XYZ file of C-alpha atoms in Angstrom:
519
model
C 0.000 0.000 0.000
C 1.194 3.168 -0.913
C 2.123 5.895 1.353
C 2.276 9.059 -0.634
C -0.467 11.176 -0.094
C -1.906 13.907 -2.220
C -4.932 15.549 -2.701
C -7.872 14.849 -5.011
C -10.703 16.123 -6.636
C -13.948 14.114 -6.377
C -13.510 12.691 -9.963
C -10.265 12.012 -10.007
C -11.118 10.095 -6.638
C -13.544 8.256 -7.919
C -11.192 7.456 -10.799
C -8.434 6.265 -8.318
C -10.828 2.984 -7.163
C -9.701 -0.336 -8.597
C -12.130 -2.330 -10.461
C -11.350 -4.919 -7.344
C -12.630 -1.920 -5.076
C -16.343 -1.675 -6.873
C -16.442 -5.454 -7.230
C -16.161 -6.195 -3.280
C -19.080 -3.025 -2.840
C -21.043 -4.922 -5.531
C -20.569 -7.973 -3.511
C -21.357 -6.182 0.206
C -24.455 -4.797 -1.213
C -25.752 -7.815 -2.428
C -25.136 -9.590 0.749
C -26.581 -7.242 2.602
C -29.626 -7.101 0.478
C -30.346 -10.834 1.029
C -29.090 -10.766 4.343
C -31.325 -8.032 5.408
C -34.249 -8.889 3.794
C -34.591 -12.121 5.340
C -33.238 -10.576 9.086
C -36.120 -8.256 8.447
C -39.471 -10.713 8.826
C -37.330 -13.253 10.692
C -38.013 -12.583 14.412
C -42.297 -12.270 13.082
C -42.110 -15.612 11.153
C -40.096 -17.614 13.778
C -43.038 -16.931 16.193
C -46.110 -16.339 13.834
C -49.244 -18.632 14.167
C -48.814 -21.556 12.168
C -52.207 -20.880 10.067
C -50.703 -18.179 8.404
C -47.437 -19.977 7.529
C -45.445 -18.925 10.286
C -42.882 -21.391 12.125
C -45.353 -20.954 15.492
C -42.228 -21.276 17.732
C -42.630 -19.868 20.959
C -40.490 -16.261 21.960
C -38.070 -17.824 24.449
C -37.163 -20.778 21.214
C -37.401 -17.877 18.335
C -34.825 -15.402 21.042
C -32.374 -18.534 21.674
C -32.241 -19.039 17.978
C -31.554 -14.950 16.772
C -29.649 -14.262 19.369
C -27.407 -17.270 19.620
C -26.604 -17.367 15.982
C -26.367 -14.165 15.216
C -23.445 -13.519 17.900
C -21.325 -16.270 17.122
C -21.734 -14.716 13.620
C -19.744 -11.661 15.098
C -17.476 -13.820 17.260
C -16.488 -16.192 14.082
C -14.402 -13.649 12.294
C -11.601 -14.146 14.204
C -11.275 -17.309 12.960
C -12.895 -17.322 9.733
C -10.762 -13.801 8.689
C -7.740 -16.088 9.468
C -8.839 -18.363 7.343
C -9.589 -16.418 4.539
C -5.979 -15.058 4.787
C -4.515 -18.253 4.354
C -6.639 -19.836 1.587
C -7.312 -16.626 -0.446
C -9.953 -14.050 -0.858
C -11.084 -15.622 -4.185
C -11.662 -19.021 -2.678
C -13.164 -17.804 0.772
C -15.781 -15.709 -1.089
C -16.352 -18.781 -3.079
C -17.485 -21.072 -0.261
C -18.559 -17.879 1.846
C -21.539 -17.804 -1.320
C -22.084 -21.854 -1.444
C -23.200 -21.859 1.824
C -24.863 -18.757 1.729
C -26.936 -19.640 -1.310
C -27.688 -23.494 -0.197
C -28.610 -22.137 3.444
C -31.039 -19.480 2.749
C -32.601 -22.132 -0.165
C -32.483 -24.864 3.053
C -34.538 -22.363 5.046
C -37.423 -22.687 2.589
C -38.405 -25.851 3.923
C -37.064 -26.904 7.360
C -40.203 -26.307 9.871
C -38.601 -27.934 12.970
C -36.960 -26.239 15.907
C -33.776 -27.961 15.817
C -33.834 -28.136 12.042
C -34.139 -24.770 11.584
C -31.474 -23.347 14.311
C -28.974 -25.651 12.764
C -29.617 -24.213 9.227
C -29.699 -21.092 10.609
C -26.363 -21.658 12.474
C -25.025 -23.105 8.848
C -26.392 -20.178 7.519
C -24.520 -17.922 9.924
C -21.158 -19.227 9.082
C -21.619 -18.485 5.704
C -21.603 -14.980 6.698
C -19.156 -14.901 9.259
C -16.684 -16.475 6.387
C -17.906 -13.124 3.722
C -17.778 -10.489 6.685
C -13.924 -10.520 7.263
C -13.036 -11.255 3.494
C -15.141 -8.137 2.124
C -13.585 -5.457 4.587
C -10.334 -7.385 3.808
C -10.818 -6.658 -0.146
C -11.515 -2.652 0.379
C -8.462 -2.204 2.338
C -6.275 -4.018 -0.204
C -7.878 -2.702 -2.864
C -7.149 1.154 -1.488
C -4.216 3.583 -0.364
C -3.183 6.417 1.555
C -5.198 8.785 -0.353
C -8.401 7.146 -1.034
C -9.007 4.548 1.715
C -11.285 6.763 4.033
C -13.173 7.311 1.071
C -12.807 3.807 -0.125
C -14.566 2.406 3.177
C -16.838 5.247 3.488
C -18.405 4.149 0.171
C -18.425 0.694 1.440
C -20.696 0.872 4.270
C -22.703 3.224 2.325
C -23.629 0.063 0.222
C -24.243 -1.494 3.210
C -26.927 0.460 4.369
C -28.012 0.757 0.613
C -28.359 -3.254 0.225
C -29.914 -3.371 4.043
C -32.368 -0.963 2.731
C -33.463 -2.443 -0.725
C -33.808 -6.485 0.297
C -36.228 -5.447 3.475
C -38.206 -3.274 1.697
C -38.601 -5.487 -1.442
C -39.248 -8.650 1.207
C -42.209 -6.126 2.631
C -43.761 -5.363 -0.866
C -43.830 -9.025 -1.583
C -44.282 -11.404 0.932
C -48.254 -10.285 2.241
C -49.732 -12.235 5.191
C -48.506 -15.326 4.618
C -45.549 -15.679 2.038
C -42.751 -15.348 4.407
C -40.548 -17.914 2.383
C -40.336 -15.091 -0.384
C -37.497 -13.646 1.895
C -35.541 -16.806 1.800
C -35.896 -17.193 -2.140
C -35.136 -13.601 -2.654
C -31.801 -14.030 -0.836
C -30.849 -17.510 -2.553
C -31.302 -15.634 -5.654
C -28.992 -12.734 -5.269
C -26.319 -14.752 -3.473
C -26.065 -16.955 -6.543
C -25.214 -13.475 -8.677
C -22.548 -12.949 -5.930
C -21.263 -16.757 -6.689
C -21.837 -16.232 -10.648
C -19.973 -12.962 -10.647
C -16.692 -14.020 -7.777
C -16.326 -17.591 -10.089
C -16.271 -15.797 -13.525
C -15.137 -12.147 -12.881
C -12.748 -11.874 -9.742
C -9.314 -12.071 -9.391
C -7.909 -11.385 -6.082
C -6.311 -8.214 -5.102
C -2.057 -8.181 -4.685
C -0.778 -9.020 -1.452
C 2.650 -7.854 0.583
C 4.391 -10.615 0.953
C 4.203 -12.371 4.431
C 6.056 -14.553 6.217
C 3.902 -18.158 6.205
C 2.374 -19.608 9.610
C 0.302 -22.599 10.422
C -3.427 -21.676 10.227
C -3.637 -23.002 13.724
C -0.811 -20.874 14.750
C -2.627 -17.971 12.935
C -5.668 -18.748 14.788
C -4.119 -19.343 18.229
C -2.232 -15.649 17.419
C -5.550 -13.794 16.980
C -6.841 -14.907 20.334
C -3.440 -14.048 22.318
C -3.704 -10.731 20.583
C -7.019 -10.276 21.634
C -5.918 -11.545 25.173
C -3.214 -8.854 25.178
C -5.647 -6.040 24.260
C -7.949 -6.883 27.576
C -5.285 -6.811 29.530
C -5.870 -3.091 29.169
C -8.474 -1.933 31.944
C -9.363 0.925 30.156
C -10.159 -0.698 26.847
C -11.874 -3.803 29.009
C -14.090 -1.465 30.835
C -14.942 0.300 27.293
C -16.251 -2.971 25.871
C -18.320 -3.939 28.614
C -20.095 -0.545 28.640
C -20.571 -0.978 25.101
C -22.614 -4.368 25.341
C -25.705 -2.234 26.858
C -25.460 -0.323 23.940
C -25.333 -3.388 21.411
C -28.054 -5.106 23.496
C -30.594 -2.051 23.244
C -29.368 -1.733 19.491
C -30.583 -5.100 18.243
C -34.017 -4.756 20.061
C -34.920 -2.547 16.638
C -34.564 -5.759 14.954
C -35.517 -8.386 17.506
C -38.246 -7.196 19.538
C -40.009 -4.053 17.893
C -41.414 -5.693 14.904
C -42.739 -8.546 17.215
C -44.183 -5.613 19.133
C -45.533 -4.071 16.438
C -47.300 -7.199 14.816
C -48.817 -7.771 18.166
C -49.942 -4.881 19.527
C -50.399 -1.716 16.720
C -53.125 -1.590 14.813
C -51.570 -1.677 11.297
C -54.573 -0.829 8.545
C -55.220 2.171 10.753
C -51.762 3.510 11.091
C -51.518 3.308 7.383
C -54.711 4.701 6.288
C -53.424 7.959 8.986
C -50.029 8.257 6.622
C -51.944 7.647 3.383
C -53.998 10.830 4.576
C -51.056 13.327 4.111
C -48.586 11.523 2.861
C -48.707 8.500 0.063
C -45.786 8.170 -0.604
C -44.280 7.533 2.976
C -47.522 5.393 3.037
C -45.945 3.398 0.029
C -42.281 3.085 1.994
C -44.174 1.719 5.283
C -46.704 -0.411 3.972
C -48.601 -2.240 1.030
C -50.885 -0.176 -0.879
C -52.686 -3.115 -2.206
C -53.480 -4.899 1.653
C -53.467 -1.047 2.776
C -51.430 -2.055 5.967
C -48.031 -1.036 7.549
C -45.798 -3.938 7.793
C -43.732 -4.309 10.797
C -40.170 -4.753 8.243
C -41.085 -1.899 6.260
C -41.670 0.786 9.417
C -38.134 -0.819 11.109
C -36.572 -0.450 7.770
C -36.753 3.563 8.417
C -33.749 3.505 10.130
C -31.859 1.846 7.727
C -33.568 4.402 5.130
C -32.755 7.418 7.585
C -29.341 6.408 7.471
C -28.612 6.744 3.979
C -29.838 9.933 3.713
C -28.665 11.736 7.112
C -25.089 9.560 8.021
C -22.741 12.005 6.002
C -24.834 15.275 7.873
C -24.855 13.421 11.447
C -20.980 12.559 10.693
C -20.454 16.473 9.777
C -22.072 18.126 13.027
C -19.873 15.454 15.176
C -16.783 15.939 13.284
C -15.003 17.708 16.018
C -17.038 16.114 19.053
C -15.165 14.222 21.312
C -15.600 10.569 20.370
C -16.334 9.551 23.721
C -19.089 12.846 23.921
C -20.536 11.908 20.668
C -21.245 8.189 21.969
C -22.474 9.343 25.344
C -25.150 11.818 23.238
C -25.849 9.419 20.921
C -26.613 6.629 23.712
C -29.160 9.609 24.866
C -30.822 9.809 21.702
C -30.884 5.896 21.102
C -32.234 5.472 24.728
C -34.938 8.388 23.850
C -35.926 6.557 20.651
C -36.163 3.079 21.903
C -38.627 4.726 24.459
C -40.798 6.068 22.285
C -41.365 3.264 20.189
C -42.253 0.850 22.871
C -44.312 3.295 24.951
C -47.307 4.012 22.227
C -49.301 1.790 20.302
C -49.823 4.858 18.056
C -47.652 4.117 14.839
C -47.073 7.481 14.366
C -44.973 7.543 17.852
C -43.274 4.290 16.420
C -41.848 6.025 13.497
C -40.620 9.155 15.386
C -39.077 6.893 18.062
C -37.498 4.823 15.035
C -36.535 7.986 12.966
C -34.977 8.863 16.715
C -33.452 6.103 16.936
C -31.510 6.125 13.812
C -30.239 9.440 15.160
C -28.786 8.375 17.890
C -26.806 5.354 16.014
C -25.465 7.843 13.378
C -24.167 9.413 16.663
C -22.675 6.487 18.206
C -21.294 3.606 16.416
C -19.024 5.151 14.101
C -17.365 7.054 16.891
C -17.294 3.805 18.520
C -14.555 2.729 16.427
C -12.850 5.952 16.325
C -12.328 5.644 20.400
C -11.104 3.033 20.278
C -8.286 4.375 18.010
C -7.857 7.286 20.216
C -7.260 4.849 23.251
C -4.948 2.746 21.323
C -1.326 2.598 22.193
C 1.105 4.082 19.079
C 1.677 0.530 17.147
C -0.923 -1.187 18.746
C -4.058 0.133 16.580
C -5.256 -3.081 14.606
C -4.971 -5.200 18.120
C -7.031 -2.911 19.732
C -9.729 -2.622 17.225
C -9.630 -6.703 16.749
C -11.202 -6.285 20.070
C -14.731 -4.478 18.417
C -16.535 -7.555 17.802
C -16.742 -8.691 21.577
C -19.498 -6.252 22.752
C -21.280 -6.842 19.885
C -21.291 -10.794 20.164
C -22.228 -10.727 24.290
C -25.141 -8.130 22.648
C -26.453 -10.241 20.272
C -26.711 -12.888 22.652
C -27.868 -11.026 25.674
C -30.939 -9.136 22.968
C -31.871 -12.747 21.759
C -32.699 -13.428 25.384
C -34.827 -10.143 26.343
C -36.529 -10.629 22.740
C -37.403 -14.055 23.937
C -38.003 -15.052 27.700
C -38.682 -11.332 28.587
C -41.154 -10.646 25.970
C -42.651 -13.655 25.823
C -43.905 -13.552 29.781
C -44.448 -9.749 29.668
C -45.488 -7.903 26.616
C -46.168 -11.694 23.958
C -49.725 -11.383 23.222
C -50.369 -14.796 23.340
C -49.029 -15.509 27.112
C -51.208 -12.413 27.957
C -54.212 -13.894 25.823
C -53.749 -17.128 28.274
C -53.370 -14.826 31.273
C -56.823 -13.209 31.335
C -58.091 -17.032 30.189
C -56.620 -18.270 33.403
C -58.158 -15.448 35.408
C -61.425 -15.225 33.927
C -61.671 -19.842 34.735
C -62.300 -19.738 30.935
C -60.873 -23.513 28.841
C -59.170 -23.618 25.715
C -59.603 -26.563 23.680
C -57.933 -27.879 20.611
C -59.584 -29.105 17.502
C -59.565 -32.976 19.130
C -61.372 -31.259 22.215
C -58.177 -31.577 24.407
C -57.617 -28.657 26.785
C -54.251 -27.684 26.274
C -51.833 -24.822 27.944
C -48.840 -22.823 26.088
C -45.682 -23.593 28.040
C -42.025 -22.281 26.884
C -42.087 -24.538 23.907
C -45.578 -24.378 22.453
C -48.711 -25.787 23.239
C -49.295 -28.845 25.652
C -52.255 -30.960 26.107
C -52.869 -30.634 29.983
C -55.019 -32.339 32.517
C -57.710 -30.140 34.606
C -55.000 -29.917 36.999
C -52.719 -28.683 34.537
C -50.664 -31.487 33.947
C -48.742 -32.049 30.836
C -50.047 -35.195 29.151
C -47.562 -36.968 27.350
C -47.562 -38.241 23.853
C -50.513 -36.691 22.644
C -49.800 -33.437 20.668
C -52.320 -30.305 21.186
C -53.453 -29.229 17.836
C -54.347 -25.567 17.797
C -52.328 -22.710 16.388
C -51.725 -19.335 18.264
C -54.687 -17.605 15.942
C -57.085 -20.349 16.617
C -56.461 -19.741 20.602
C -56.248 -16.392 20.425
C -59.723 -16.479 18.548
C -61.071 -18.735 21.496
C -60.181 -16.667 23.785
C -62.146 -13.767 22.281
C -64.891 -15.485 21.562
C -65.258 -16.771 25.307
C -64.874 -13.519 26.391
C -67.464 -11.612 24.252
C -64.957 -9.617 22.430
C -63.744 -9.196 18.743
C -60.276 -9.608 17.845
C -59.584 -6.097 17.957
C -61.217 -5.518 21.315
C -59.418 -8.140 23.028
C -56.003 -6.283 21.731
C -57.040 -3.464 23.829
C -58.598 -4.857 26.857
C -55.664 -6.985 26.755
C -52.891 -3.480 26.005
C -54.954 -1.883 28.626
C -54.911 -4.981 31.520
C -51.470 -6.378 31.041
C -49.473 -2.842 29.502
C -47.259 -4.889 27.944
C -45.473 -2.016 27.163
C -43.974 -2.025 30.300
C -40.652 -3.867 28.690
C -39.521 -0.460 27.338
C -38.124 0.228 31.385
C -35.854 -2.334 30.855
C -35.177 -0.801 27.139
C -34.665 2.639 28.660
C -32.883 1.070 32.158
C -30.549 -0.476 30.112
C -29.375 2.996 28.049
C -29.233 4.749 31.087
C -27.334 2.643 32.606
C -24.813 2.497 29.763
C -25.078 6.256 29.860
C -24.556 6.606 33.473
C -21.490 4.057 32.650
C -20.027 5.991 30.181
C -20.012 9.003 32.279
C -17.912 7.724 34.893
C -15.575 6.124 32.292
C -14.918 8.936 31.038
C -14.362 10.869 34.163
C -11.893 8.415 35.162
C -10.180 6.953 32.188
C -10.402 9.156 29.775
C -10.066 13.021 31.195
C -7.164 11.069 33.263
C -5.758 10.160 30.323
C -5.757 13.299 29.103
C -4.928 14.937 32.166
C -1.634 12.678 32.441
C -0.773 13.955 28.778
């Protein structure tokens, strides 16, 4: 890599990228597009009642399987980036693709618990092998004088392709075509694996002297290991997992929220009113509803539109001031998203929301540059992926156990029948009880009977319920929003960001201004 530097005009800039550079963007966009589209509907369809082609899994088994896989997706690149080192870019991408493509076309038809989490975990390691390799390509591919450019362009097609494959999953799938998402993605993966076979050559590499993959391996964690032994840096990272944790419940929890508890025909027929064309971004104009992917998808949207202006007003913040604001503004968002069933609320705490990131995670990064000891930059940031792993796995297990027994409108559905001495039956006239991993046929006692399977789906009991009670659908919703507020998760939403904003405080009264003091 080269180290003169000079300036550039935008063209010439542009002109300076490598056809190697464009081809690893094209690549990360379409990823992301298939990635994102099917992240989008997959905490709804995991749960969702059977009868409308959901999986029916229960929240605690749908929160163990997004949260489990989807952090050991972030805590795989330390291996699979040494891999990819060793082997080649070319080849990694290669098999990075295969079991991408076969994965997502797996998902179409596994409808089994375990099935499905070991897909999904296959799945998963497809794109912890792409993640290192396509970061890997840019900064190759780039020097002295375009590289900030180079990655800033990068992660803009990142937020491009996590835009596009949600919102085209949203337009398509209606009620009950949730496979769509899983298609979609085997689709555009196979143009990554069609273009990488026939049209990539890997980028040069310095010359380096050769180690054992093993050795390589073993070498990333002692680096790692080295990095923690740094208090300040250690502290950082477990600060940073609240923030992580209360990140992912955009994607975990609020579009389980919203398909529970917000009336969607109403919210969109209020947008349609003075606006049709947000109307069109949030919703389906032909089923004239919101859909849950399409209204979370707004911060993904806000993003591309408002990162370079958040990144200019922050520019000469203090990374560690920018984070603690930003944690405000996340903390606000998340708040007011959870709080209302009023759509309108959900959007501004989204839109909010999105602020608040812009804010946060890329000075996230930065810090941790700042705090790095001269020579010691890439071990330090090597370090990144830890908060976000222990996040993943901690929001898998809010979005799942927590929900389900506070705010999942089934377990509150079977609360008030419970109270109210009112028996559900299945269709073979068996009384059955939902328990942590679906429905049971019980005794009057409430005994799980064994070996006979209840056959009802969460619509069907959900219906039973309202029916018992007098109510229509619609009117349970609220009696059941105004009994149970299941709302009431958002306090450990907004606990959480306080607390990480509280933390962050005191970090940087002690560690940082120290630091600074000491210099």
């Amino acid at each position: 890599m080269s180290t003169e530097k000079k300036d550039l005009g935008f063209i010439e800039l542009m002109k300076s990228f490598s056809s190697t550079f464009w081809k690893a963007s094209f690549f990360e966009l379409f990823e992301r597009f298939a990635w994102y589209g099917m992240f989008a509907i997959l905490a709804m369809y995991l749960v969702a009642s059977k009868d409308i082609n959901g999986l029916g899994f229960t929240d605690d088994q749908g929160g163990l399987i997004i949260g489990v896989v989807t952090g050991t997706l972030y805590f795989l690149p330390i291996i699979t980036g040494a891999i990819a080192d060793k082997i080649g870019y070319r080849k990694s991408l290669i098999i990075a693709f295969v079991i991408l493509a076969s994965g997502y076309l797996t998902l179409n038809f596994v409808q089994s618990y375990w099935a499905f989490f070991a897909v999904f975990m296959y799945l998963g390691l497809g794109a912890a092998m792409f993640k290192p390799v396509a970061s890997g390509i840019v900064a190759r591919s780039t020097n002295s004088t375009n590289v900030s450019m180079g990655f800033g362009i990068f992660y803009m097609m990142v937020n491009v392709g996590g835009w596009i494959g949600p919102f085209v999953v949203g337009k398509l799938r209606g009620e009950t075509n949730w496979v769509i998402a899983f298609k979609m993605a085997t689709a555009v993966i196979l143009i990554n694996l069609i273009f990488v076979t026939f049209f990539y050559k890997d980028p040069a590499k310095e010359k380096e002297a050769k180690q054992p993959l093993l050795d390589t391996i073993k070498q990333s964690f002692l680096n790692i290991w080295k990095a923690l032994k740094d208090a300040k840096l250690t502290v950082l990272l477990l600060i940073m997992i609240g923030f992580w944790t209360l990140f992912n419940q955009l994607f975990y929890t609020l579009p389980k929220y919203i398909q529970d508890w917000v009336d969607v025909k109403s919210l969109f027929n209020s947008i349609h009113g003075f606006s049709p064309f947000l109307a069109s971004v949030i919703g389906d104009s032909t089923e004239k509803i919101a859909k849950p992917e399409l209204l979370v998808n707004l911060d993904a949207f806000a993003i591309i539109f408002f990162q370079i202006l958040i990144s200019y007003i922050v520019i000469k913040w203090r990374s560690i001031n920018a984070m603690i604001t930003g944690l405000v503004i996340v903390t606000i968002g998340i708040g007011l998203a959870f709080y209302f069933r009023d759509g309108l609320f959900i959007i501004l705490g989204i839109i909010v929301f999105a602020i608040g990131e812009m804010t946060t995670n890329p000075k996230f990064s930065a810090y941790i540059a700042e705090i790095s000891p001269k020579g010691k930059e890439a071990l330090y940031q090597g370090t990144y992926f830890l908060p976000v792993f222990v996040g993943n796995v901690i929001a898998g297990w809010i979005s799942g156990s927590v929900y389900g027994k506070i705010s999942s409108k089934i377990t509150l559905a079977q609360n008030e029948a419970i109270s109210k001495g009112i028996e559900i039956l299945d269709k073979n006239d068996h009384l059955v009880h939902y328990t942590k991993t679906g429905f049971k046929v019980v005794d009057k006692a409430g005994n799980v009977i064994k070996n006979v399977n209840a056959d009802i789906t969460k619509n069907a009991y959900i219906d039973q319920v309202a029916e018992k009670l007098h109510m229509t659908s619609n009117n349970l919703t609220t009696h059941l929003w105004d009994t149970y507020h299941p709302n009431q998760i958002l306090y450990i939403f907004v606990g959480l960001g306080v607390l990480t904003f509280l933390s962050l405080l005191f970090y940087d009264k002690i560690y940082a201004r120290k630091k600074k003091k000491n210099a």
